[in-house]
Every structure is written in structure tokens, then in C-alpha cells.
Tab-separated table of C-alpha atoms in Angstrom:
chain	number	residue	atom	x	y	z
A	3	MET	CA	-13.521	25.259	-31.914
A	4	SER	CA	-15.165	24.185	-28.822
A	5	TYR	CA	-14.568	21.285	-26.429
A	6	VAL	CA	-16.259	19.663	-23.702
A	7	LEU	CA	-14.397	18.808	-20.517
A	8	ARG	CA	-16.322	15.966	-18.652
A	9	THR	CA	-15.525	13.244	-16.311
A	10	ALA	CA	-14.507	10.217	-18.143
A	11	ALA	CA	-16.959	7.252	-18.819
A	12	PRO	CA	-16.062	3.544	-19.201
A	13	SER	CA	-16.852	4.198	-22.893
A	14	ASP	CA	-13.923	7.047	-23.096
A	15	VAL	CA	-11.185	4.641	-21.623
A	16	ASP	CA	-9.632	3.400	-25.103
A	17	ALA	CA	-9.482	6.972	-26.492
A	18	ALA	CA	-8.102	8.378	-23.179
A	19	ARG	CA	-5.465	5.582	-23.335
A	20	SER	CA	-4.710	6.409	-26.844
A	21	VAL	CA	-4.054	10.005	-25.793
A	22	MET	CA	-1.901	8.939	-22.799
A	23	LEU	CA	0.019	6.347	-24.992
A	24	ASP	CA	0.860	8.705	-27.686
A	25	THR	CA	2.208	11.146	-25.337
A	26	VAL	CA	4.513	8.853	-23.516
A	27	TYR	CA	5.839	7.532	-26.601
A	28	GLY	CA	6.095	10.898	-28.693
A	29	ASP	CA	6.467	13.754	-26.166
A	30	LEU	CA	8.218	11.822	-23.173
A	31	ARG	CA	10.036	9.474	-25.670
A	32	SER	CA	10.028	6.832	-22.767
A	33	GLY	CA	7.688	4.517	-24.125
A	34	TYR	CA	5.422	2.349	-21.903
A	35	VAL	CA	7.374	1.541	-18.824
A	36	PRO	CA	5.175	-0.440	-16.437
A	37	ARG	CA	6.362	0.953	-13.163
A	38	TRP	CA	5.596	4.546	-14.283
A	39	HIS	CA	2.622	3.834	-16.554
A	40	ARG	CA	0.478	0.944	-15.339
A	41	ASP	CA	-2.320	3.223	-14.464
A	42	ILE	CA	-2.489	4.034	-18.364
A	43	ILE	CA	-3.514	0.096	-18.880
A	44	ASP	CA	-5.847	0.011	-15.852
A	45	ILE	CA	-7.659	3.390	-16.019
A	46	GLU	CA	-10.650	2.000	-14.746
A	47	GLY	CA	-9.512	0.655	-11.502
A	48	THR	CA	-7.015	3.495	-11.126
A	49	TYR	CA	-9.210	6.507	-11.873
A	50	LEU	CA	-12.891	5.550	-12.640
A	51	ARG	CA	-13.737	3.212	-9.499
A	52	PRO	CA	-11.942	5.018	-6.594
A	53	ALA	CA	-14.089	7.799	-4.890
A	54	ARG	CA	-11.101	10.180	-4.273
A	55	ARG	CA	-9.827	9.747	-7.892
A	56	THR	CA	-11.102	10.852	-11.290
A	57	LEU	CA	-9.937	11.205	-15.033
A	58	LEU	CA	-11.368	13.991	-17.210
A	59	VAL	CA	-11.432	14.072	-20.840
A	60	ALA	CA	-11.571	16.867	-23.256
A	61	VAL	CA	-13.590	16.116	-26.261
A	62	ASP	CA	-13.696	18.169	-29.577
A	63	GLU	CA	-17.436	18.894	-29.991
A	64	THR	CA	-17.014	18.741	-33.792
A	65	SER	CA	-15.507	15.536	-34.192
A	66	GLY	CA	-16.263	13.882	-30.958
A	67	GLU	CA	-12.582	12.950	-30.369
A	68	VAL	CA	-11.054	12.540	-27.113
A	69	VAL	CA	-8.337	15.027	-27.238
A	70	GLY	CA	-6.946	15.537	-23.689
A	71	THR	CA	-6.769	13.902	-20.377
A	72	GLY	CA	-6.272	14.900	-16.919
A	73	ALA	CA	-6.244	12.763	-13.565
A	74	VAL	CA	-6.097	12.851	-10.044
A	75	ARG	CA	-5.091	10.254	-7.798
A	76	ASP	CA	-4.635	10.100	-3.886
A	77	GLN	CA	-1.021	9.090	-4.163
A	78	GLY	CA	2.031	11.160	-3.360
A	79	PRO	CA	5.388	10.663	-4.928
A	80	GLN	CA	7.454	7.752	-3.769
A	81	ALA	CA	11.049	7.591	-2.601
A	82	PRO	CA	12.930	6.291	-4.576
A	83	PRO	CA	13.102	7.511	-7.206
A	84	ASN	CA	12.063	10.918	-5.966
A	85	PRO	CA	14.003	12.816	-3.226
A	86	PRO	CA	12.863	11.382	0.341
A	87	TRP	CA	12.063	14.971	1.656
A	88	ILE	CA	9.680	15.267	-1.366
A	89	ALA	CA	7.861	11.999	-0.452
A	90	GLU	CA	7.483	12.970	3.198
A	91	ARG	CA	6.047	16.515	2.391
A	92	PHE	CA	3.607	15.046	0.184
A	93	PRO	CA	2.131	11.619	1.787
A	94	SER	CA	-0.255	9.511	-0.074
A	95	ARG	CA	-3.937	9.936	0.821
A	96	SER	CA	-3.604	13.447	2.061
A	97	THR	CA	-1.957	14.542	-1.274
A	98	ALA	CA	-3.723	14.779	-4.543
A	99	GLN	CA	-1.445	14.119	-7.269
A	100	LEU	CA	-2.309	15.761	-10.890
A	101	CYS	CA	-1.218	13.483	-13.618
A	102	ARG	CA	-1.669	12.405	-17.177
A	103	ILE	CA	-2.466	16.156	-18.233
A	104	TYR	CA	-2.184	15.443	-21.752
A	105	VAL	CA	-3.423	17.240	-24.920
A	106	ARG	CA	-2.951	16.090	-28.335
A	107	PRO	CA	-0.234	18.400	-30.410
A	108	THR	CA	-2.824	19.795	-32.747
A	109	HIS	CA	-5.124	20.924	-29.956
A	110	ARG	CA	-2.512	22.568	-27.761
A	111	ARG	CA	-2.349	26.375	-26.686
A	112	LEU	CA	-6.048	26.556	-26.721
A	113	GLY	CA	-6.612	26.724	-22.968
A	114	ILE	CA	-7.451	22.985	-22.573
A	115	ALA	CA	-4.978	22.160	-19.999
A	116	ARG	CA	-5.412	25.206	-18.093
A	117	ALA	CA	-9.168	24.170	-17.898
A	118	MET	CA	-8.298	20.845	-16.789
A	119	VAL	CA	-6.146	21.966	-14.121
A	120	ARG	CA	-9.163	24.388	-13.030
A	121	GLU	CA	-11.358	21.460	-12.971
A	122	LEU	CA	-9.191	18.868	-11.376
A	123	SER	CA	-8.516	21.338	-8.558
A	124	ALA	CA	-12.158	21.660	-7.981
A	125	PHE	CA	-12.527	17.899	-7.545
A	126	VAL	CA	-9.773	18.074	-5.049
A	127	ALA	CA	-11.316	20.678	-2.942
A	128	ASP	CA	-14.687	19.020	-3.250
A	129	ALA	CA	-13.511	15.500	-2.453
A	130	GLY	CA	-12.319	16.727	0.867
A	131	GLY	CA	-9.400	15.286	3.008
A	132	TYR	CA	-6.623	16.712	0.703
A	133	GLU	CA	-4.260	19.027	2.159
A	134	ALA	CA	-1.999	19.413	-0.904
A	135	ILE	CA	-1.985	19.391	-4.596
A	136	TYR	CA	1.339	17.896	-6.109
A	137	LEU	CA	2.518	17.374	-9.674
A	138	HIS	CA	5.914	16.881	-11.402
A	139	THR	CA	7.035	17.426	-14.897
A	140	ASP	CA	9.710	16.729	-17.199
A	141	PRO	CA	11.075	20.047	-18.505
A	142	SER	CA	12.224	18.376	-21.770
A	143	VAL	CA	8.528	18.253	-23.067
A	144	PRO	CA	7.926	21.339	-25.238
A	145	GLY	CA	5.994	23.905	-23.352
A	146	ALA	CA	5.709	21.774	-20.053
A	147	GLU	CA	7.871	23.902	-17.938
A	148	PRO	CA	6.501	27.372	-18.515
A	149	PHE	CA	2.820	26.098	-18.431
A	150	TRP	CA	3.525	24.649	-14.980
A	151	ARG	CA	5.461	27.595	-13.686
A	152	SER	CA	2.530	29.912	-14.675
A	153	LEU	CA	0.047	27.893	-12.554
A	154	ALA	CA	2.125	26.465	-9.659
A	155	THR	CA	4.960	26.848	-7.111
A	156	VAL	CA	8.122	25.067	-7.720
A	157	VAL	CA	8.976	22.850	-4.816
A	158	CYS	CA	12.293	21.344	-6.154
A	159	ASP	CA	14.015	21.294	-9.625
A	160	GLU	CA	15.870	18.229	-9.497
A	161	ARG	CA	18.424	19.680	-12.284
A	162	THR	CA	19.775	21.644	-9.447
A	163	LEU	CA	20.541	18.682	-7.161
A	164	PRO	CA	24.213	17.635	-6.964
A	165	ASP	CA	23.480	14.402	-8.875
A	166	GLY	CA	20.761	15.866	-11.264
A	167	GLY	CA	18.232	13.627	-9.833
A	168	GLN	CA	15.870	12.433	-12.581
A	169	GLY	CA	15.761	15.900	-14.140
A	170	ILE	CA	12.084	16.561	-13.322
A	171	ILE	CA	10.546	19.342	-11.705
A	172	HIS	CA	8.022	19.178	-8.718
A	173	PHE	CA	5.449	21.402	-8.155
A	174	GLU	CA	2.783	22.483	-5.635
A	175	LEU	CA	-0.878	23.968	-6.221
A	176	PRO	CA	-3.134	25.355	-3.370
A	177	VAL	CA	-6.235	23.261	-2.562
A	178	PRO	CA	-9.066	25.560	-3.523
A	179	VAL	CA	-12.092	26.344	-1.389
A	180	PRO	CA	-14.776	23.352	-1.805
A	181	SER	CA	-17.628	24.433	-3.862
A	182	GLY	CA	-19.804	21.757	-2.379
A	183	ALA	CA	-20.492	19.861	-5.528
A	184	ALA	CA	-18.391	16.793	-4.544
A	185	GLY	CA	-19.228	13.794	-6.620
A	186	ALA	CA	-21.155	15.711	-9.204
A	187	GLY	CA	-18.647	15.057	-11.859
A	188	ALA	CA	-17.056	17.851	-14.265
A	189	SER	CA	-18.700	19.180	-17.243
A	190	GLY	CA	-18.211	22.286	-19.194
A	191	THR	CA	-17.843	23.556	-22.499
A	192	LEU	CA	-14.517	25.460	-23.552
A	193	ALA	CA	-14.515	27.692	-26.504
A	194	ALA	CA	-11.024	27.981	-28.134
A	195	THR	CA	-10.581	30.837	-30.773
A	196	GLY	CA	-7.043	30.236	-32.070
A	197	ARG	CA	-3.880	28.406	-31.971
């Protein structure tokens, strides 16, 4: 199997939204919550139009199906619901937040999410002006916690807070050195050889 990772186009919006909604209903089990998931409805306004934001899609070359998504937005975590010191550490505009890194279950463990993180980190570096890369994950999602622990540094595991917080884990990744290709858009083929 092989996949193409590329910057999403307006024609990818419905398929990307489907991956995202299937994930919030299936894996996250929260369903659509407007204050958390508004971006899923307005993908173009949230990710495709702003210059310092992006959405990547992973496309199965055989079927043409969008099987994964990954995004960057120039918005740090807000307090509440996050701890105030997390919001202060990762302010909007200078923080690139990785979000919506979702892969359909039948295409997981093939390196798609790892390749997404690599491409999104390169976008952050080339966009300029970002001082940190932040993300959070829900450890109840199968495989999410070990995946992110293999790539990023834990900043706060809310499960260890006195009140348990939201039960999520906050992470930071280093901002890579720019390659000089800002705005060029991501595009590449990923070959996967097993499950």
C-alpha cells in the first residue's frame, strides 16, 4: 500500500471532515461538541485560507480515499479548560498547535501519522514566527499516548493533577530548522508494507 501526503484542497474538505467526525464519534466518543470541534465544520476558514495554518490529507493511492488528516493552527491552548500555566507557556500566534491528526483505523500503524507530524513540523519551521509546537491528546484513545510519547516531550499529564483536570496529556515538540520552502505545500508518497 502507498499513500500520498499533500496539502488539502477545497475538494478534499468533505472527505477530511468525514475522517475527523468519524474519529470524534468513534475514538474520542465525545461526538461533535461545537466549542471543541467548530473547526471541523469550517475547515476552509480554519485551515485552508489562513497563511500560518494548514491541513494535510493522506490519500490511499489505490482507492483515492482520504484516510488521514493532520493540521496546524496558530492558536495555543486556552484557560479554562486547560491549566492557566499551560496557556501562558503556549500563547497564540507564537505557538503552532498540531491538531486533528487522525487516521482511519484500517490504515493505522503504517507510519501515516508519523509522516504527518514530520510534514506539519516542517510547515511550522518554514512558516516562521513560531516559538513552540504544542499538542494534547486523550490517553483513552487506543495507541495515542504511546505514539505521542515516542515523538514529543510531556509538559503536563493532567491525570496527575489534584483534581485530574480533563485527563488529557499536553506535549511539546521542538521547532525544526526551516528548509526555506515555506508556502510550497506538502506533497510526498509514503509506502506502507504491513499492519
